[in-house]
Coordinates of C-alpha atoms and ligand atoms in Angstrom, one line a residue:
M35 CA 148.8 108.5 121.4
T36 CA 149.0 110.4 118.1
V37 CA 145.7 111.8 116.9
C38 CA 146.8 113.9 113.9
E39 CA 149.7 114.6 111.6
Y40 CA 152.4 117.0 112.7
Q41 CA 151.5 120.5 111.6
P42 CA 154.4 123.1 111.7
G43 CA 153.5 125.8 114.2
L44 CA 150.5 123.8 115.1
E45 CA 148.7 125.5 112.2
G46 CA 145.0 124.6 112.2
I47 CA 145.3 122.5 115.4
P48 CA 142.8 123.5 118.1
A49 CA 144.7 123.8 121.4
A50 CA 141.7 124.8 123.5
R51 CA 137.9 125.4 123.7
S52 CA 137.4 129.1 124.6
K53 CA 134.6 131.6 124.9
I54 CA 136.9 134.6 125.3
S55 CA 137.3 135.8 121.7
Y56 CA 136.5 134.8 118.1
V57 CA 138.3 135.5 114.8
D58 CA 137.0 134.8 111.3
G59 CA 140.2 135.2 109.2
Q60 CA 138.3 135.0 105.9
K61 CA 135.7 137.7 106.7
G62 CA 138.0 139.8 109.0
I63 CA 135.8 139.4 112.0
L64 CA 137.1 139.8 115.7
E65 CA 134.7 139.6 118.7
Y66 CA 135.5 139.8 122.4
Q67 CA 133.0 137.6 124.3
G68 CA 130.8 137.9 121.2
I69 CA 130.9 141.7 120.9
P70 CA 132.4 143.0 117.6
I71 CA 135.7 144.8 118.1
E72 CA 134.3 147.8 116.1
Q73 CA 131.6 148.3 118.8
L74 CA 134.1 148.0 121.7
A75 CA 136.5 150.4 120.0
A76 CA 133.8 153.0 119.5
Q77 CA 131.8 152.6 122.7
S78 CA 133.9 150.9 125.4
N79 CA 137.3 151.6 127.1
F80 CA 140.3 149.4 127.9
L81 CA 139.5 148.6 131.5
E82 CA 135.8 147.8 130.8
T83 CA 137.0 145.6 127.9
A84 CA 139.5 143.9 130.3
Y85 CA 136.7 143.2 132.7
L86 CA 134.6 141.8 129.9
L87 CA 137.4 139.5 128.7
I88 CA 138.4 138.3 132.2
W89 CA 135.0 137.9 133.8
G90 CA 133.0 137.2 130.7
E91 CA 130.4 140.0 130.9
L92 CA 130.1 143.7 130.6
P93 CA 130.2 145.1 134.2
S94 CA 127.4 147.1 135.9
K95 CA 128.2 150.7 136.5
A96 CA 129.0 149.9 140.2
A97 CA 131.1 146.9 139.3
L98 CA 133.2 148.9 136.8
E99 CA 133.7 151.7 139.3
D100 CA 134.9 149.2 141.9
F101 CA 137.3 147.6 139.4
E102 CA 138.6 150.9 138.1
Q103 CA 139.2 152.1 141.7
D104 CA 140.9 148.9 142.7
V105 CA 143.3 149.3 139.7
R106 CA 144.0 152.9 140.6
D107 CA 144.8 151.8 144.2
H108 CA 147.4 149.3 143.0
R109 CA 149.3 151.3 140.4
R110 CA 152.3 151.9 142.6
I111 CA 155.2 149.4 142.4
K112 CA 157.4 148.2 145.3
Y113 CA 160.5 150.3 145.8
R114 CA 162.6 147.1 145.5
I115 CA 161.4 146.7 141.9
R116 CA 162.4 150.2 141.2
D117 CA 165.8 149.5 142.8
M118 CA 166.1 146.4 140.7
M119 CA 165.5 148.5 137.5
K120 CA 168.4 150.8 138.6
C121 CA 170.7 147.8 137.9
F122 CA 169.3 147.3 134.4
P123 CA 171.6 148.6 131.5
E124 CA 170.1 151.7 129.8
S125 CA 170.7 150.0 126.5
G126 CA 168.6 147.0 127.4
H127 CA 165.3 146.5 125.5
P128 CA 162.3 147.5 127.5
M129 CA 160.6 144.1 126.9
D130 CA 163.5 142.4 128.7
A131 CA 163.1 144.8 131.6
L132 CA 159.4 144.3 131.6
Q133 CA 159.7 140.5 131.6
A134 CA 162.1 140.7 134.6
C135 CA 159.8 143.0 136.5
A136 CA 156.7 140.9 135.8
A137 CA 158.4 137.8 137.2
A138 CA 159.7 139.8 140.1
L139 CA 156.1 140.8 141.1
G140 CA 155.6 137.2 142.0
L141 CA 158.2 137.5 144.8
F142 CA 155.9 139.9 146.7
Y143 CA 152.6 138.1 146.6
S144 CA 151.6 134.7 148.0
R145 CA 151.9 132.0 145.4
R146 CA 149.4 129.6 144.0
T147 CA 146.2 130.0 146.0
L148 CA 144.6 129.7 142.6
D149 CA 141.3 128.4 143.9
D150 CA 140.7 131.5 146.0
P151 CA 138.6 134.0 144.0
D152 CA 140.0 136.9 146.0
Y153 CA 143.6 135.8 145.1
V154 CA 142.6 135.7 141.4
W155 CA 140.9 139.1 141.6
E156 CA 144.0 140.7 143.4
A157 CA 146.4 139.1 140.9
V158 CA 144.4 140.5 137.9
V159 CA 144.1 144.0 139.5
R160 CA 147.8 144.1 140.4
I161 CA 149.1 142.9 137.0
L162 CA 146.8 145.3 135.0
A163 CA 147.7 148.2 137.4
K164 CA 151.4 147.7 137.7
I165 CA 152.6 146.8 134.1
P166 CA 152.1 150.4 132.9
T167 CA 153.9 151.8 135.9
M168 CA 156.8 149.5 135.3
V169 CA 157.0 150.4 131.6
A170 CA 157.0 154.2 132.4
A171 CA 159.4 153.8 135.2
F172 CA 162.0 152.0 133.1
E173 CA 161.7 154.7 130.4
L174 CA 162.4 157.6 132.9
M175 CA 165.1 155.7 134.7
R176 CA 167.0 154.6 131.6
N177 CA 167.1 158.4 130.8
G178 CA 168.6 159.1 134.2
N179 CA 165.4 160.4 135.8
D180 CA 163.4 159.4 138.8
P181 CA 160.1 157.7 137.9
V182 CA 157.0 159.7 138.7
T183 CA 154.3 158.5 141.1
P184 CA 151.1 157.3 139.4
R185 CA 148.2 159.8 139.7
E186 CA 144.9 158.4 141.0
D187 CA 142.9 161.3 139.5
L188 CA 143.7 160.2 135.9
D189 CA 142.1 157.4 134.0
Y190 CA 144.2 154.4 132.9
A191 CA 145.4 155.7 129.5
S192 CA 146.0 159.3 130.8
N193 CA 147.9 158.1 133.8
F194 CA 150.2 156.0 131.7
L195 CA 150.9 158.9 129.3
Y196 CA 151.5 161.2 132.3
M197 CA 153.9 158.8 133.9
L198 CA 155.8 158.5 130.6
T199 CA 156.0 162.2 129.8
E200 CA 155.5 163.9 133.2
R201 CA 152.8 166.0 131.5
E202 CA 149.0 165.5 131.4
P203 CA 148.2 164.3 127.9
D204 CA 145.8 165.9 125.5
P205 CA 142.4 164.3 126.2
F206 CA 142.0 163.2 122.5
A207 CA 145.4 161.6 122.4
A208 CA 144.6 159.7 125.6
Q209 CA 141.3 158.6 124.2
V210 CA 143.0 157.4 121.0
F211 CA 145.7 155.6 123.1
D212 CA 142.9 153.9 125.1
V213 CA 141.3 152.6 121.9
C214 CA 144.6 151.2 120.8
L215 CA 144.8 149.2 124.1
T216 CA 141.3 147.9 123.5
L217 CA 142.3 146.8 120.0
H218 CA 145.4 144.9 121.3
A219 CA 143.8 143.3 124.3
E220 CA 143.0 139.8 123.0
H221 CA 143.3 137.7 119.9
T222 CA 142.4 134.0 120.6
I223 CA 145.4 131.5 120.7
N224 CA 148.2 133.6 119.4
A225 CA 151.8 132.7 120.3
S226 CA 152.0 134.7 123.6
T227 CA 148.6 133.7 124.8
F228 CA 149.5 130.0 124.0
S229 CA 152.7 130.5 126.1
A230 CA 150.5 131.9 128.9
M231 CA 148.2 128.9 128.7
V232 CA 151.0 126.3 128.7
T233 CA 152.6 128.0 131.7
A234 CA 149.2 128.4 133.5
S235 CA 148.5 124.7 133.0
T236 CA 151.3 123.7 135.3
L237 CA 149.5 125.7 138.1
T238 CA 152.4 128.1 138.7
D239 CA 151.6 131.7 139.8
P240 CA 150.0 134.3 137.4
Y241 CA 153.2 136.5 137.6
A242 CA 155.2 133.6 136.0
V243 CA 152.4 133.2 133.4
V244 CA 152.7 136.8 132.4
A245 CA 156.5 136.7 132.4
S246 CA 156.4 133.7 130.0
A247 CA 153.9 135.5 127.7
V248 CA 156.0 138.8 127.7
G249 CA 159.0 136.9 126.4
T250 CA 157.0 135.4 123.6
L251 CA 155.3 138.6 122.6
A252 CA 158.7 140.3 122.2
G253 CA 159.6 138.4 119.0
P254 CA 159.6 140.4 115.7
L255 CA 157.2 137.8 114.1
H256 CA 154.7 138.6 116.9
G257 CA 154.3 141.7 119.0
G258 CA 157.7 143.1 118.1
A259 CA 156.6 143.8 114.5
N260 CA 155.2 147.2 115.3
E261 CA 158.6 148.6 116.1
E262 CA 160.1 146.9 113.0
V263 CA 157.4 148.6 110.8
I264 CA 158.7 152.1 111.7
S265 CA 162.3 151.0 111.1
M266 CA 161.1 149.7 107.7
L267 CA 159.4 153.1 106.9
D268 CA 162.7 154.8 107.9
E269 CA 164.5 152.6 105.4
I270 CA 162.0 153.2 102.6
G271 CA 162.2 157.0 103.2
S272 CA 159.8 158.2 100.5
V273 CA 156.7 157.2 98.6
E274 CA 158.8 156.8 95.4
N275 CA 160.9 154.1 97.1
V276 CA 158.0 152.0 98.1
R277 CA 157.6 149.9 95.0
P278 CA 161.3 149.1 94.6
F279 CA 161.5 148.2 98.3
V280 CA 158.6 145.8 98.0
E281 CA 159.9 144.2 94.8
Q282 CA 163.4 143.8 96.4
A283 CA 161.9 142.2 99.6
I284 CA 159.9 139.7 97.6
A285 CA 162.8 138.9 95.4
N286 CA 164.9 138.3 98.5
K287 CA 162.1 136.4 100.2
Q288 CA 162.1 138.9 103.1
R289 CA 159.1 139.3 105.4
I290 CA 157.5 142.7 105.1
M291 CA 156.8 143.7 108.7
G292 CA 153.2 144.5 109.6
F293 CA 151.8 142.3 106.9
G294 CA 150.5 138.7 106.8
H295 CA 148.8 136.7 109.5
R296 CA 148.3 133.1 110.4
V297 CA 144.6 133.6 110.6
Y298 CA 143.6 136.7 108.7
K299 CA 143.7 136.3 104.9
V300 CA 142.1 139.7 104.5
K301 CA 143.0 143.1 106.1
D302 CA 143.1 142.7 109.9
P303 CA 140.0 144.6 111.2
R304 CA 142.2 146.2 113.9
A305 CA 144.4 147.6 111.2
T306 CA 141.4 149.3 109.7
I307 CA 140.4 150.9 113.0
L308 CA 144.0 151.9 113.7
Q309 CA 144.3 153.5 110.3
Q310 CA 141.2 155.6 111.0
L311 CA 142.6 156.6 114.4
A312 CA 145.8 157.6 112.7
E313 CA 143.9 159.7 110.2
Q314 CA 141.9 161.4 113.0
L315 CA 145.2 162.3 114.8
F316 CA 146.7 163.7 111.6
E317 CA 143.6 165.7 110.8
K318 CA 143.8 167.3 114.3
G319 CA 147.5 167.7 114.7
G320 CA 148.9 167.8 111.1
S321 CA 150.0 165.2 108.6
D322 CA 152.7 162.7 109.0
P323 CA 155.0 161.9 105.9
Y324 CA 155.3 158.4 107.2
Y325 CA 151.6 157.9 106.7
E326 CA 151.8 158.6 103.0
I327 CA 154.5 156.0 102.7
A328 CA 152.5 153.5 104.8
V329 CA 149.4 154.0 102.6
E330 CA 151.4 153.5 99.4
L331 CA 153.2 150.5 101.0
E332 CA 149.9 148.9 101.9
K333 CA 148.6 149.4 98.3
V334 CA 151.7 147.9 96.7
V335 CA 151.9 144.9 99.1
E336 CA 148.2 144.2 98.4
E337 CA 148.9 144.4 94.7
K338 CA 151.8 142.0 94.9
L339 CA 150.9 139.6 97.8
G340 CA 147.1 140.0 98.2
H341 CA 146.6 136.8 96.1
K342 CA 148.5 135.0 98.9
G343 CA 146.2 136.4 101.5
I344 CA 148.9 138.8 102.8
Y345 CA 147.4 142.1 104.0
A346 CA 148.1 144.6 106.7
N347 CA 147.9 143.3 110.3
V348 CA 147.4 145.0 113.6
D349 CA 151.1 146.0 113.8
F350 CA 151.1 148.0 110.6
Y351 CA 149.4 151.2 111.7
S352 CA 149.8 150.9 115.5
G353 CA 153.4 152.2 115.4
L354 CA 152.3 155.3 113.4
V355 CA 149.8 156.2 116.1
Y356 CA 152.3 155.6 118.9
R357 CA 155.0 157.5 117.1
Y358 CA 152.7 160.4 116.5
L359 CA 151.9 160.4 120.2
G360 CA 155.6 160.9 120.9
I361 CA 156.2 157.4 122.3
P362 CA 159.7 156.0 121.8
R363 CA 159.8 153.1 119.2
D364 CA 161.1 150.5 121.6
L365 CA 158.1 151.0 123.9
F366 CA 155.6 150.0 121.2
T367 CA 155.8 146.3 122.2
P368 CA 155.6 147.0 126.0
I369 CA 152.4 149.0 125.2
F370 CA 151.2 145.9 123.3
T371 CA 152.0 144.0 126.5
M372 CA 150.0 146.5 128.7
A373 CA 146.9 145.7 126.5
R374 CA 147.4 142.0 125.9
V375 CA 147.9 141.2 129.5
A376 CA 144.1 141.4 129.7
G377 CA 143.7 138.6 127.3
W378 CA 146.5 136.5 128.9
L379 CA 144.7 136.9 132.3
A380 CA 141.4 135.9 130.7
H381 CA 143.0 132.7 129.3
W382 CA 144.8 132.0 132.6
K383 CA 141.4 132.0 134.4
E384 CA 139.7 130.0 131.7
Q385 CA 142.6 127.5 131.6
L386 CA 142.4 127.0 135.4
S387 CA 138.7 126.2 135.1
V388 CA 139.2 123.2 132.8
N389 CA 142.9 122.6 133.4
R390 CA 144.9 119.7 132.0
I391 CA 148.6 120.2 131.7
F392 CA 149.8 120.8 128.1
R393 CA 152.0 118.0 127.0
P394 CA 151.8 117.4 123.2
T395 CA 153.6 114.6 121.5
Q396 CA 156.1 114.6 118.6
E397 CA 157.0 112.6 115.5
Y398 CA 160.5 111.2 116.3
V399 CA 162.7 111.5 113.2
G400 CA 166.0 110.7 114.9
V401 CA 168.0 107.4 115.2
H402 CA 168.0 104.5 117.7
N403 CA 170.5 102.2 119.5
V404 CA 173.5 104.4 118.8
P405 CA 176.6 103.1 120.8
Y406 CA 178.4 105.6 123.2
V407 CA 181.9 106.5 121.9
P408 CA 184.5 107.3 124.6
I409 CA 186.0 110.8 124.1
E410 CA 189.5 109.5 123.3
K411 CA 188.0 107.5 120.4
R412 CA 186.1 110.4 118.8
S413 CA 187.5 112.1 115.7
Ligands
SDX912 C1 150.7 139.5 115.5 O1 148.5 135.2 115.9 C2 148.0 136.3 116.2 O2 146.9 136.5 116.4 C3 149.1 137.4 116.3 C4 148.6 138.8 116.5 C5 147.9 139.0 117.9 O3 147.0 139.9 118.0 O4 148.3 138.3 118.8 O5 147.7 139.2 115.5 C6 149.7 139.9 116.5 O6 151.7 138.8 115.8 C7 150.6 140.0 114.1 C8 151.7 139.6 113.2 C9 152.9 140.5 113.3 N1 154.0 140.0 112.6 C10 154.5 140.6 111.5 O7 153.9 141.5 110.9 C11 155.7 139.9 110.9 C12 155.6 139.7 109.4 N2 154.6 138.6 109.2 C13 155.0 137.3 109.0 O8 156.2 136.9 109.6 C14 153.9 136.3 109.0 O9 152.9 136.8 108.2 C15 153.3 135.7 110.3 C16 154.4 135.3 111.2 C17 152.6 136.8 110.9 C18 152.4 134.6 109.9 O10 153.2 133.6 109.3 P1 152.6 132.2 108.9 O11 151.2 132.1 109.0 O12 153.5 131.2 109.5 O13 152.9 132.3 107.3 P2 154.0 131.5 106.6 O14 155.3 131.9 107.2 O15 153.7 130.1 106.4 O16 154.0 132.3 105.2 C19 153.1 131.8 104.1 C20 153.6 132.5 102.9 C21 155.2 132.3 102.7 O17 155.4 132.3 101.3 P3 155.8 130.9 100.5 O18 157.0 130.4 101.2 O19 154.5 130.1 100.7 O20 156.0 131.4 99.1 O21 153.4 133.9 102.9 C22 154.7 134.5 102.9 C23 155.7 133.5 103.3 O22 157.0 133.9 102.8 N3 154.6 135.6 103.9 C24 155.1 136.8 103.7 C25 154.8 137.6 104.8 N4 154.1 136.8 105.7 C26 154.0 135.6 105.1 N5 155.9 137.4 102.7 C27 156.3 138.6 102.8 N6 156.0 139.4 103.9 C28 155.3 138.9 104.9 N7 155.0 139.7 106.0

C-alpha cells in the first residue's frame, strides 16, 4: 500500500506521533515535554531533564533524589567490559568503541522483559549511568592508563569530567558541561533517534537499541559534525581566511560543517545558548582565538547562505565549549551520545507503548523477468 510519493530522506514524512519534544524550524523553537529549552538550560540539569523526557513529567524532589542515587549506584562497568576495551586499538574512534560497549552491556542483563516496569527503569538507569564511564574509560585506556573508579560524591557532569581528567573539575566548567548535555538530550525524529525507534519496534533489548543509535549518530552529517567544525576552524586558521574559505566551499559545493539543518531554517536555538555558554567561559578563563574565527564564519555563512535557510546548528559552537574544557576532539560525539541517550530511551519507551514494527515500502525502479546467465556465458 503506497500512501504518498517517495521523499528522499523521508523529508516531511511523519514517522511517529510523539509527546516527547517539539521543534518549530521557522521560529527556532525547541520544547522538551512542552517546556522551552531556554528554561531547561537555565533552571534544570541533565538528569532532571532526562527524567522529564523519559517519564513525561518533572520529578518531585524525592523522585529526583531516588533517580539520581540510582544512577550513582550504577556508574561502574563490569570488569569484562574494561577487559574488552583493552583489546581495542588505541587508534580506533571512540564512537566505535562506545557502540561495541553499548551492545556488550546487553550480554549482562536479562533480555526483553519489556513489559516489566522494573526492567525498563533498570535499563534506563544503567544506560544513562554507564555510558559516561565507558567513554572516560576508553580515553584513559587508549592513553595507556587504568580507568578511574566513578565517584559517588560527585554529580553527573562533575563525575564524568573527573573520570576523564582524574581531577575534580572547576564547578563552573561542570555546570556549563551539564547545560551542554541538557541541550543535546533530545531533538524529535532525528536520524539516530529514528534508528533507535526502528530497532525498538522489533522488540529487541534496549542495549541493542542504543548501539544502533550510536552508530547512526557517529556520521559527520549528524552527531559527528561537532568534531569536524573544529577541524574546519583549524583549516581556516584566521579571521582573514574566513571569507575566502566560505567562497571556496560554496564554489566547490562543499558542506560547511555546523551549518544547515533539515528542520531549522533559522539559527538553531541550541546554538544561541551554546554561544552564550562559550562567551561566559571565555569571560572567566580568557578569550579563544577560535571563537573570533567562528563568529566571523557564522556572519559570512549567514550572508552567503542565509537566503537558503542555512544557519548555525547545535554542532557549531558545542565543539568550542568542549575544546575550551580540554576535552579531546574525538570525544565530542561520544559526549553528544551521553546526552542523546536520554532522548533515545524516551522514544524507546514511547515506541513500546504504541508499537508497530517499522516496515516502509519503496518505489521499485529496477527491471523484471531477467534470465539467469550461467557464469561460463558471462562476458
Ligand atoms: C545534527 O535532525 C536533527 O535534529 C539533527 C540534530 C539533532 O539534534 O539530532 O539537530 C543534530 O545532526 C545537526 C546537523 C549537523 N550536521 C552538519 O552540520 C553537517 C553539515 N550540514 C549538512 O550536511 C546539512 O545541512 C544537513 C545534513 C544537516 C541537512 O541536510 P538536508 O536537510 O538534507 O539539506 P540538503 O542536503 O537537501 O541541502 C539543501 C541545500 C543544498 O543546496 P542545493 O543543492 O539545493 O543548491 O542546502 C545546501 C545543500 O548543498 N546545504 C549546505 C549545507 N547544508 C545544506 N551548503 C553548505 N553547507 C552546508 N552545511
